[in-house]
GROMACS .gro file of C-alpha atoms in nm:
model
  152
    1UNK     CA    1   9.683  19.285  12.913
    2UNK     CA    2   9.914  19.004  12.836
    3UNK     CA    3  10.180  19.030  12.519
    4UNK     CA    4  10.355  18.741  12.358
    5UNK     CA    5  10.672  18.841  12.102
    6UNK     CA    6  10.706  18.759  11.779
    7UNK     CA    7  11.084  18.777  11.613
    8UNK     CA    8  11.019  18.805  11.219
    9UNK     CA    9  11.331  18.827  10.994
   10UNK     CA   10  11.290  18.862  10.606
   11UNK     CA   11  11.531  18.592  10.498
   12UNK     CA   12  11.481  18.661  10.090
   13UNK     CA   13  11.277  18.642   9.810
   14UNK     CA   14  11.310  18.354   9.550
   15UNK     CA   15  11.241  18.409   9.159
   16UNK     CA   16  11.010  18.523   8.941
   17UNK     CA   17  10.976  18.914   9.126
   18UNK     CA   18  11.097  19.183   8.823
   19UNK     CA   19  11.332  19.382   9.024
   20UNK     CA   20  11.599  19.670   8.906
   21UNK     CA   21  11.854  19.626   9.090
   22UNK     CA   22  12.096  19.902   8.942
   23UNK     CA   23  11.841  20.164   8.950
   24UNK     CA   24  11.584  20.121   9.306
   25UNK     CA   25  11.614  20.013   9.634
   26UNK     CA   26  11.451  19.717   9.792
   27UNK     CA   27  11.332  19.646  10.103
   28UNK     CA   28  11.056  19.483  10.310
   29UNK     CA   29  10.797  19.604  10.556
   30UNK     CA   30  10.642  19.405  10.801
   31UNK     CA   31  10.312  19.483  10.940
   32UNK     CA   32  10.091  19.328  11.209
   33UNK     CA   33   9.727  19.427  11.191
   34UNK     CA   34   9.409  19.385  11.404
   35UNK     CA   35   9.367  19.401  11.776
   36UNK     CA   36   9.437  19.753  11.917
   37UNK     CA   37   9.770  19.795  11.811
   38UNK     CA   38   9.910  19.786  11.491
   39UNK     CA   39  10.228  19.831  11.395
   40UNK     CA   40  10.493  19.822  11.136
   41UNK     CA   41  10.838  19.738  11.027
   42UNK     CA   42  11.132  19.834  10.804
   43UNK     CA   43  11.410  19.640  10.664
   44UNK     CA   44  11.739  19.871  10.489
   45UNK     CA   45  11.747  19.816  10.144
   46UNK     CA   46  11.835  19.442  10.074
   47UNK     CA   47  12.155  19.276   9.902
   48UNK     CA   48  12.168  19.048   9.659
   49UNK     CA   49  12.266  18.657   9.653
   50UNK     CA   50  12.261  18.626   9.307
   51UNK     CA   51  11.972  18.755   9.129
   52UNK     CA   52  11.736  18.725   9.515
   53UNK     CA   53  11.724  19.008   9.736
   54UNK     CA   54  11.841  18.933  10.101
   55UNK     CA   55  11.782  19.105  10.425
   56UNK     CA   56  11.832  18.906  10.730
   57UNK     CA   57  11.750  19.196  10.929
   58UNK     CA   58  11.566  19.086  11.241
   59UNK     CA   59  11.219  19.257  11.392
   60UNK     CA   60  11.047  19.202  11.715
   61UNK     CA   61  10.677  19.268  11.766
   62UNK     CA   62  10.484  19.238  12.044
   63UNK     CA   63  10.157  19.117  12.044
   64UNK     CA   64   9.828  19.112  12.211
   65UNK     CA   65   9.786  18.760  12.339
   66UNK     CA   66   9.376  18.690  12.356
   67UNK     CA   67   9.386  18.830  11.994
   68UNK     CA   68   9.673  18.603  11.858
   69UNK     CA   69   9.489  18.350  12.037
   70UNK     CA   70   9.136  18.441  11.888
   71UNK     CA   71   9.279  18.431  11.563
   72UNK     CA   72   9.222  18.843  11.513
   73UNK     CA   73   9.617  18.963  11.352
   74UNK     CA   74   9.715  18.919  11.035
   75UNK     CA   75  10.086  18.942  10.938
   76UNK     CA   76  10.168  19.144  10.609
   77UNK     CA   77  10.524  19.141  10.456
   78UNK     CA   78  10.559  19.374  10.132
   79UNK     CA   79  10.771  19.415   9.895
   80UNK     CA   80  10.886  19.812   9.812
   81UNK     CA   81  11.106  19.928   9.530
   82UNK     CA   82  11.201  20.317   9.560
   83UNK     CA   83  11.412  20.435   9.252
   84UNK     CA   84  11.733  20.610   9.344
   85UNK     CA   85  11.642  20.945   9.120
   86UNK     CA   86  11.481  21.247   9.236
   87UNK     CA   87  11.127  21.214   9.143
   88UNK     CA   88  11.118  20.862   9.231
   89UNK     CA   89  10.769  20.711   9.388
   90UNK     CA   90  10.774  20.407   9.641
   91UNK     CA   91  10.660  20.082   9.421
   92UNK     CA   92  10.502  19.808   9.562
   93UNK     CA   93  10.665  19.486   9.389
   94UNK     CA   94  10.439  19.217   9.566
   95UNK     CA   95  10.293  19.113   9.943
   96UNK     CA   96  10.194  18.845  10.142
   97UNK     CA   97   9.950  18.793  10.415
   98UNK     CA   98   9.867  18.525  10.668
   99UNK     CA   99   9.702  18.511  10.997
  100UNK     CA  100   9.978  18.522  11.336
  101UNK     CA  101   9.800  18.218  11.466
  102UNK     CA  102   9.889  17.998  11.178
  103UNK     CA  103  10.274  18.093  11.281
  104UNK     CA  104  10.217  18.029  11.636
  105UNK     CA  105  10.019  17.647  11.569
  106UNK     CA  106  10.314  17.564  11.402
  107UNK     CA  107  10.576  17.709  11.639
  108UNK     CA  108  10.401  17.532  11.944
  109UNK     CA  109  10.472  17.213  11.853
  110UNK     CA  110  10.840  17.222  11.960
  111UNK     CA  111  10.884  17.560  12.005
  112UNK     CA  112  11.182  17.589  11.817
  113UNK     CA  113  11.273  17.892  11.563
  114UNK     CA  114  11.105  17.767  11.238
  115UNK     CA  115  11.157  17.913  10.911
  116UNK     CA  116  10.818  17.959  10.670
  117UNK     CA  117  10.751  18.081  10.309
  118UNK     CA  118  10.475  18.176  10.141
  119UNK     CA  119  10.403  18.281   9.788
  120UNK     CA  120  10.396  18.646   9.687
  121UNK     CA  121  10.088  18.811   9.506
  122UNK     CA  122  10.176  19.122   9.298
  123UNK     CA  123   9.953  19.428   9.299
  124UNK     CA  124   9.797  19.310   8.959
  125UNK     CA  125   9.692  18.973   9.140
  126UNK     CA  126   9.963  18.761   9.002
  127UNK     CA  127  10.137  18.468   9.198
  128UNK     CA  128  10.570  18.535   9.145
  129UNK     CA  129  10.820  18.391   9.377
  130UNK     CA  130  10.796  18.326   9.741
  131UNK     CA  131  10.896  18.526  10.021
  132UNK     CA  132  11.116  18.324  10.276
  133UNK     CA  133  11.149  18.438  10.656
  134UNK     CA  134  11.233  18.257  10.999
  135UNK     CA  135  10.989  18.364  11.294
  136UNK     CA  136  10.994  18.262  11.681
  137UNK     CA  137  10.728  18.372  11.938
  138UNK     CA  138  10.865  18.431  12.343
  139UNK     CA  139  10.822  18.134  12.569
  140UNK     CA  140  10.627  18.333  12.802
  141UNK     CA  141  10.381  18.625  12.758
  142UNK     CA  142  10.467  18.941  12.904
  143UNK     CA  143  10.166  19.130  13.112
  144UNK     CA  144  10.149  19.539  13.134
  145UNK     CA  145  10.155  19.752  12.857
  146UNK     CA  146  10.298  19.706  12.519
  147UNK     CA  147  10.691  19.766  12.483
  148UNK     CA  148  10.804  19.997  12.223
  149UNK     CA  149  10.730  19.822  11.882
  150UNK     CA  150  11.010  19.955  11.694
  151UNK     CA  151  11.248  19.729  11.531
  152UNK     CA  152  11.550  19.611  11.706
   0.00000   0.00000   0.00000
């Protein structure tokens, strides 16, 4: 089977999302989903740039070529808030979801690193903010088995 890697790093997440910043940590999880493999993603808890969270923590996935190509992975990126005292129950803040062959479309027409955003849906349905990240897929695909998915 042939494999084709996809670097994914969480740049931030611009306005609107009601996060405490004194009180929780924040971080992202990235998850690819379809094909036979799935797998997923941490990010530390963020920083701050001003009232944004920022991770610029990079994550490399590898994945199943004929399905990225047959349009059969989606890419999920959540948002988690986990309060800092005992007791305290993983929140999810907001998520976003698009298929990997829209990233790849775009990347193949120069191939470059390209940096994408997309808006972020809450768990009550509402639109706040967008989610900013910078992706690149390998030149090449890789054929054998999948590498170790865990992040770099």
């Amino acid at each position: 089977m042939d494999y084709r890697t996809l670097d994914i790093t969480i740049v931030t997440c611009l306005k609107s999302l009601k996060l405490s910043r004194l009180f929780s940590k924040t971080r992202a999880v990235v998850s690819i989903v379809g094909g036979s493999l799935i797998s997923r993603q941490e990010t530390p808890a963020c920083t701050y740039k001003g009232n944004s969270p920022a991770w610029g923590y990079p994550m490399r996935f590898y994945l199943e070529d004929s399905a990225l190509q047959q349009n059969q992975l989606m890419v999920v990126l959540q948002i988690w808030c986990t309060p800092i005292f005992l007791g305290g129950k993983n929140q999810l803040v907001g998520e976003v979801y698009f298929p990997a062959k829209s990233l790849l479309d775009n990347w193949t027409k120069d191939k470059q690193t390209k940096e994408g955003s997309n808006q972020v849906v809450t768990p009550s349905g509402k639109h706040r903010g967008f989610l900013v990240f910078k992706y690149d897929f390998g030149h090449d695909t890789i054929r054998g088995s999948a590498p170790d998915q865990e992040g770099r």
